[in-house]
Structures are given as structure tokens and as C-alpha cells.
Amino acid sequence: MATTHAPRYSRHAAGLLCAAAAALVLGGCGGAAQHRTASAGERGAGPSGPSSGPSAGTGAGEVPEATTFTTVHGAPRDAEPQGATDGTVAHPTRPVPVFDRPGGRRVAVLPATELGGPTWVPVVETSGDWRRVLLPSRPNRATGWVAGTGLRTARTPYTVRVEVAERRLTLLKSGRRAGRWSVAVGGPRTPTPVGRTFIMASVLPAKKSPSPLVLPLGTHSATLDTFGGGPGTVALHGWPDASVFGKAVTHGCVRVPADALKALSRVPLGTPVLITA
């Protein structure tokens, strides 16, 4: 398959998106945290696949939408949290059912949009016409199977690597280093969660914030249920005070220098992000 890019998406936040953007901007930066109470060009339509079972609208109340605001119970856990992918990303052209295995039990509905932009998720496994994708929901490392019908696919050449102990972010393009920066990561009580995730959205905050752009990831704080009114979503974003880089001082987000944020702004949605301890 030829290398193509999933489209970038950003916009000024409004309504729900505005509230989400504010929470995501501040989720690793400041404000009052609430601790947990317990513990790009498209390739066209995806290949024709097996029947995906009931439509997303049928019995939709029985399972949640797979978004950053929800928990998907019964979703299979990512078995290779540091595994590389071939760069394939998928976009549902309409809400599609998510199953715990090909043709198995429906556990969620993957919506066509996330935080006001198009949903693009990484494909981590293929079985016939079925695609196993990473989900943006809790619990972290949640995955699900979707049928190829109703999907568009693309290829991202990028991978983002975050080394928490080294407090370093590396951007790879076609396997070659395109940039490396010292960054700030989560502090001891609110660590940046490790594992395989992805760039879920691109948000331009409507109000003045520490970062002109926020890139929410499909992963959440393991120690915070909520932050600033949002769901504790971890994000990549800028920070005006360069003295924080190289330190473990955030509430889980990864703060990056301005040139890193500029480079990351060109990375397609759905691009894998590998976070290591």
C-alpha cells in the first residue's frame, strides 16, 4: 500500500469541545486535580468485510461510544503495548460497532468524530476483513475489532516515542529520526502512563492557554479520574517556561518545546505514540 497521510484537523473549540480543550490543556499543567476515588490523503473505502452485526444505532444504549469520556468494559487489552505497527490508520465513515473479537460480542460503538474532529485510530492487527484498533477510552490499552465495511484507511509514516525516564520525545518518520527533544513528563504522584497509544485529536484552544495547540492522546491518567472538569486525558502540548523541560513535574501530560510542537502539528491523526518507562 502506498504511503498516504490521514488528514490533520484543528479548530477553535466551542461548546463541549471548548470544555474538553480547556481540561486537556490544563490536564497536565495546573488547576485543581481530582484524584481517583478507587485505585493526508485517504486510501478510499476499506475492503468489503463480513457483516458487522447490528447497526451502530440499534441498541446503541446498550454499549458506550468509544470516546475519551467513556469506559469500555470487556474490551480486549493491547497485548503488545510497545509493539510497532505498519502505520495503517482507520477512519469510520459512520459510527461502527466494536467487538471483543471478529464476529464476537459488541462492546462499544466507534464514532466517526472525536472531540469535534474525524476519528482516526491505529490498526494493530488484521484478521481477514477485520481490523483490531486501539480505542481512545478507558481502560488504557483498550482495543476492539471492527469490520472493514464502513472504514477508510491511510498510512502514516510517523511514530512518536516518549521515554519517561529519559524525559525525551523522539519523532520518527519512515523509521528515521526527524527530531528529538527534552520534554517534561508526569510527576511521581501523577505519572505519564506507559504503553501504546495514538494522537487522537488536534485542538486549538479558544481561550488563552499555556499552549497554542493541544494534541490529546488516546490514553488517560492512571491516578486521576478527572482533571479541570475533563476525563483526565493525557496530551502533548507546549509550555511557555523552558525550565520545566527535562523534569517530571506534570499531572501526566507531556510538555514539549515550541519547535517540537510545530513538528508534531504536521503529524497525522491516528499516528502511534509509544510511551516507555
Short mmCIF file of C-alpha atoms in Angstrom, two decimals:
data_model
loop_
_atom_site.label_atom_id
_atom_site.label_comp_id
_atom_site.label_asym_id
_atom_site.label_seq_id
_atom_site.Cartn_x
_atom_site.Cartn_y
_atom_site.Cartn_z
CA MET A 1 0.00 0.00 0.00
CA ALA A 2 1.37 3.39 -0.94
CA THR A 3 2.20 5.77 1.88
CA THR A 4 -0.55 8.36 2.36
CA HIS A 5 -1.45 10.67 5.21
CA ALA A 6 -4.53 10.77 7.36
CA PRO A 7 -5.79 14.36 7.39
CA ARG A 8 -4.87 16.79 10.14
CA TYR A 9 -7.71 18.50 11.94
CA SER A 10 -7.84 21.52 14.19
CA ARG A 11 -10.41 24.17 15.01
CA HIS A 12 -11.36 26.70 17.64
CA ALA A 13 -13.14 24.95 20.47
CA ALA A 14 -16.78 25.65 21.18
CA GLY A 15 -19.40 24.10 23.42
CA LEU A 16 -18.38 20.63 24.58
CA LEU A 17 -15.17 20.86 22.61
CA CYS A 18 -14.27 24.07 24.45
CA ALA A 19 -14.74 22.41 27.83
CA ALA A 20 -12.76 19.38 26.69
CA ALA A 21 -9.99 21.53 25.26
CA ALA A 22 -9.66 23.50 28.49
CA ALA A 23 -9.45 20.31 30.51
CA LEU A 24 -6.99 18.75 28.11
CA VAL A 25 -4.78 21.83 28.05
CA LEU A 26 -4.71 22.03 31.82
CA GLY A 27 -4.78 18.29 32.44
CA GLY A 28 -1.01 18.18 32.77
CA CYS A 29 -0.32 21.79 33.60
CA GLY A 30 -2.16 23.27 36.52
CA GLY A 31 -5.52 23.79 38.12
CA ALA A 32 -7.26 21.64 40.68
CA ALA A 33 -6.87 17.91 40.19
CA GLN A 34 -9.40 15.42 41.48
CA HIS A 35 -7.74 12.16 42.49
CA ARG A 36 -9.36 8.84 41.78
CA THR A 37 -11.72 7.55 44.41
CA ALA A 38 -10.66 3.98 43.63
CA SER A 39 -7.40 2.53 42.94
CA ALA A 40 -3.38 13.45 4.50
CA GLY A 41 -4.85 11.53 1.68
CA GLU A 42 -7.27 8.69 2.14
CA ARG A 43 -6.97 5.30 0.52
CA GLY A 44 -10.69 5.18 -0.11
CA ALA A 45 -13.30 2.88 1.29
CA GLY A 46 -11.98 -0.05 3.23
CA PRO A 47 -12.29 -3.55 1.85
CA SER A 48 -15.64 -5.24 1.95
CA GLY A 49 -15.86 -7.20 5.16
CA PRO A 50 -18.20 -9.54 6.93
CA SER A 51 -21.47 -8.29 8.24
CA SER A 52 -20.73 -6.02 11.19
CA GLY A 53 -23.84 -7.13 13.02
CA PRO A 54 -26.41 -4.61 14.25
CA SER A 55 -26.03 -1.07 13.04
CA ALA A 56 -24.49 1.41 15.43
CA GLY A 57 -27.90 2.90 16.06
CA THR A 58 -29.50 -0.40 17.01
CA GLY A 59 -29.39 -0.91 20.73
CA ALA A 60 -26.82 1.88 20.97
CA GLY A 61 -27.79 2.46 24.58
CA GLU A 62 -26.53 -0.99 25.49
CA VAL A 63 -22.88 -0.17 24.82
CA PRO A 64 -20.93 3.09 25.13
CA GLU A 65 -19.39 5.15 22.39
CA ALA A 66 -15.64 4.67 22.37
CA THR A 67 -14.51 8.20 23.23
CA THR A 68 -12.09 9.80 25.66
CA PHE A 69 -15.03 10.33 28.05
CA THR A 70 -16.13 6.71 28.35
CA THR A 71 -15.07 3.35 29.77
CA VAL A 72 -15.43 0.30 27.54
CA HIS A 73 -15.99 -2.84 29.58
CA GLY A 74 -14.97 -6.12 28.02
CA ALA A 75 -12.57 -4.57 25.52
CA PRO A 76 -9.54 -6.82 24.90
CA ARG A 77 -6.31 -5.42 26.28
CA ASP A 78 -3.46 -4.50 23.93
CA ALA A 79 -1.12 -7.47 24.19
CA GLU A 80 1.85 -5.63 22.66
CA PRO A 81 1.95 -2.25 24.43
CA GLN A 82 5.33 -1.40 22.90
CA GLY A 83 4.80 -3.09 19.55
CA ALA A 84 5.38 -1.29 16.26
CA THR A 85 2.63 -1.07 13.63
CA ASP A 86 2.87 -0.78 9.86
CA GLY A 87 1.40 2.72 10.07
CA THR A 88 -2.11 1.81 8.95
CA VAL A 89 -4.79 4.02 10.47
CA ALA A 90 -8.55 3.70 10.06
CA HIS A 91 -11.43 6.18 9.97
CA PRO A 92 -15.07 5.08 10.38
CA THR A 93 -17.21 6.91 7.83
CA ARG A 94 -20.17 6.33 10.14
CA PRO A 95 -20.50 5.01 13.70
CA VAL A 96 -19.45 1.34 13.61
CA PRO A 97 -19.81 -1.48 16.14
CA VAL A 98 -16.72 -2.59 18.06
CA PHE A 99 -16.39 -6.25 19.02
CA ASP A 100 -14.25 -8.16 21.51
CA ARG A 101 -13.18 -10.49 18.69
CA PRO A 102 -14.07 -10.88 15.00
CA GLY A 103 -17.79 -11.58 14.89
CA GLY A 104 -17.92 -11.73 18.68
CA ARG A 105 -19.66 -9.66 21.35
CA ARG A 106 -20.29 -5.99 20.73
CA VAL A 107 -18.62 -3.87 23.43
CA ALA A 108 -18.79 -0.33 22.03
CA VAL A 109 -19.56 1.91 19.09
CA LEU A 110 -16.69 3.78 17.43
CA PRO A 111 -18.00 7.21 16.39
CA ALA A 112 -16.99 8.99 13.22
CA THR A 113 -15.74 12.01 15.20
CA GLU A 114 -13.70 12.58 18.36
CA LEU A 115 -13.57 16.00 20.09
CA GLY A 116 -15.15 17.63 17.05
CA GLY A 117 -12.71 16.17 14.51
CA PRO A 118 -12.60 12.95 12.49
CA THR A 119 -11.83 9.71 14.32
CA TRP A 120 -8.57 8.07 13.18
CA VAL A 121 -7.27 5.07 15.12
CA PRO A 122 -4.23 2.83 14.58
CA VAL A 123 -4.71 -0.68 13.25
CA VAL A 124 -2.64 -3.09 15.38
CA GLU A 125 -3.82 -6.42 13.98
CA THR A 126 -5.68 -7.76 10.93
CA SER A 127 -7.70 -10.95 10.57
CA GLY A 128 -9.31 -11.34 7.17
CA ASP A 129 -11.50 -8.28 6.68
CA TRP A 130 -11.46 -7.43 10.38
CA ARG A 131 -9.24 -4.74 11.91
CA ARG A 132 -8.15 -4.58 15.54
CA VAL A 133 -7.73 -0.95 16.57
CA LEU A 134 -6.67 0.99 19.63
CA LEU A 135 -9.55 2.74 21.37
CA PRO A 136 -9.44 6.21 22.98
CA SER A 137 -11.46 5.07 26.01
CA ARG A 138 -10.66 3.85 29.46
CA PRO A 139 -9.21 1.49 30.46
CA ASN A 140 -5.83 2.31 28.97
CA ARG A 141 -4.66 -0.17 26.33
CA ALA A 142 -8.27 -0.96 25.35
CA THR A 143 -8.64 -2.37 21.84
CA GLY A 144 -11.52 -3.63 19.72
CA TRP A 145 -12.31 -5.31 16.42
CA VAL A 146 -14.18 -3.51 13.65
CA ALA A 147 -15.26 -4.84 10.27
CA GLY A 148 -13.64 -3.37 7.16
CA THR A 149 -17.03 -2.25 5.86
CA GLY A 150 -17.50 1.45 6.52
CA LEU A 151 -13.80 2.13 7.13
CA ARG A 152 -11.34 4.28 5.24
CA THR A 153 -7.67 3.55 5.71
CA ALA A 154 -4.49 5.54 5.28
CA ARG A 155 -0.83 5.14 6.13
CA THR A 156 1.09 7.43 8.46
CA PRO A 157 4.90 7.39 8.12
CA TYR A 158 5.32 8.78 11.64
CA THR A 159 5.82 7.29 15.09
CA VAL A 160 6.18 9.31 18.28
CA ARG A 161 8.29 7.84 21.08
CA VAL A 162 8.25 9.21 24.64
CA GLU A 163 10.88 7.89 27.07
CA VAL A 164 9.62 8.83 30.51
CA ALA A 165 12.80 8.05 32.47
CA GLU A 166 14.91 9.96 29.93
CA ARG A 167 12.27 12.71 29.70
CA ARG A 168 12.73 12.68 25.97
CA LEU A 169 10.46 12.70 22.92
CA THR A 170 11.61 11.39 19.56
CA LEU A 171 9.72 11.83 16.30
CA LEU A 172 10.39 9.17 13.66
CA LYS A 173 9.44 9.44 10.00
CA SER A 174 9.71 6.28 7.90
CA GLY A 175 11.86 4.80 10.66
CA ARG A 176 14.35 7.68 10.67
CA ARG A 177 14.70 10.29 13.37
CA ALA A 178 13.00 13.53 12.38
CA GLY A 179 13.54 15.26 15.73
CA ARG A 180 14.41 14.70 19.36
CA TRP A 181 13.64 16.97 22.31
CA SER A 182 13.89 17.14 26.07
CA VAL A 183 10.36 17.26 27.49
CA ALA A 184 8.52 17.41 30.81
CA VAL A 185 6.61 14.34 31.96
CA GLY A 186 4.34 13.33 34.83
CA GLY A 187 5.50 13.68 38.40
CA PRO A 188 5.80 10.81 40.91
CA ARG A 189 2.17 11.04 42.07
CA THR A 190 0.71 11.61 38.59
CA PRO A 191 2.96 9.70 36.19
CA THR A 192 2.64 9.70 32.43
CA PRO A 193 1.04 6.33 31.58
CA VAL A 194 3.20 3.96 29.57
CA GLY A 195 2.06 1.84 26.64
CA ARG A 196 0.99 2.16 23.04
CA THR A 197 -1.46 4.96 22.27
CA PHE A 198 -2.07 7.47 19.47
CA ILE A 199 -2.73 11.10 18.54
CA MET A 200 -6.50 11.27 18.94
CA ALA A 201 -7.25 14.90 18.10
CA SER A 202 -5.83 18.32 17.40
CA VAL A 203 -7.34 21.23 19.32
CA LEU A 204 -6.80 24.98 19.05
CA PRO A 205 -7.89 26.37 22.45
CA ALA A 206 -10.43 29.16 22.10
CA LYS A 207 -9.07 30.98 25.15
CA LYS A 208 -5.56 31.94 26.15
CA SER A 209 -3.72 28.89 27.39
CA PRO A 210 -0.15 27.71 28.01
CA SER A 211 -0.11 26.09 24.55
CA PRO A 212 -1.38 27.31 21.15
CA LEU A 213 -2.15 23.71 20.18
CA VAL A 214 -3.11 20.61 22.15
CA LEU A 215 -2.76 17.07 20.83
CA PRO A 216 -4.90 14.79 23.05
CA LEU A 217 -3.82 11.15 23.12
CA GLY A 218 -5.92 8.01 23.41
CA THR A 219 -4.76 7.38 26.99
CA HIS A 220 -5.62 8.64 30.47
CA SER A 221 -4.02 9.33 33.80
CA ALA A 222 -3.82 6.23 35.97
CA THR A 223 -4.10 8.29 39.17
CA LEU A 224 -6.67 10.96 38.26
CA ASP A 225 -10.28 10.25 37.37
CA THR A 226 -10.82 13.84 36.26
CA PHE A 227 -8.81 16.99 35.83
CA GLY A 228 -10.16 20.52 35.32
CA GLY A 229 -13.60 19.14 34.51
CA GLY A 230 -12.31 16.76 31.85
CA PRO A 231 -11.75 12.98 31.85
CA GLY A 232 -8.05 13.01 32.71
CA THR A 233 -6.95 12.66 29.09
CA VAL A 234 -3.20 12.83 28.54
CA ALA A 235 -1.96 15.18 25.83
CA LEU A 236 1.12 16.52 24.08
CA HIS A 237 1.27 20.29 24.31
CA GLY A 238 3.57 23.26 24.55
CA TRP A 239 4.68 25.19 27.62
CA PRO A 240 6.00 28.77 27.88
CA ASP A 241 8.57 28.11 30.65
CA ALA A 242 11.53 26.20 29.20
CA SER A 243 12.88 25.43 32.67
CA VAL A 244 10.40 22.51 33.02
CA PHE A 245 11.91 20.50 30.17
CA GLY A 246 13.85 17.51 31.39
CA LYS A 247 11.79 17.33 34.60
CA ALA A 248 8.99 15.15 35.97
CA VAL A 249 6.56 17.87 37.00
CA THR A 250 3.27 17.47 35.11
CA HIS A 251 -0.01 15.82 36.01
CA GLY A 252 0.60 13.23 33.28
CA CYS A 253 0.73 15.26 30.07
CA VAL A 254 3.92 15.67 28.07
CA ARG A 255 5.02 19.30 27.72
CA VAL A 256 7.16 19.94 24.65
CA PRO A 257 9.23 22.85 23.31
CA ALA A 258 7.83 25.12 20.61
CA ASP A 259 9.82 23.55 17.77
CA ALA A 260 8.67 20.08 18.83
CA LEU A 261 5.05 21.24 18.90
CA LYS A 262 5.47 22.68 15.40
CA ALA A 263 6.82 19.36 14.13
CA LEU A 264 4.09 17.39 15.88
CA SER A 265 1.41 19.63 14.38
CA ARG A 266 2.22 18.08 11.00
CA VAL A 267 1.77 14.51 12.23
CA PRO A 268 -1.48 12.85 11.05
CA LEU A 269 -4.24 11.87 13.43
CA GLY A 270 -4.10 8.23 14.45
CA THR A 271 -0.28 8.20 14.48
CA PRO A 272 1.04 5.72 17.09
CA VAL A 273 2.64 7.11 20.24
CA LEU A 274 4.85 4.66 22.16
CA ILE A 275 5.42 5.67 25.78
CA THR A 276 8.09 3.73 27.68
CA ALA A 277 9.04 3.83 31.36
#
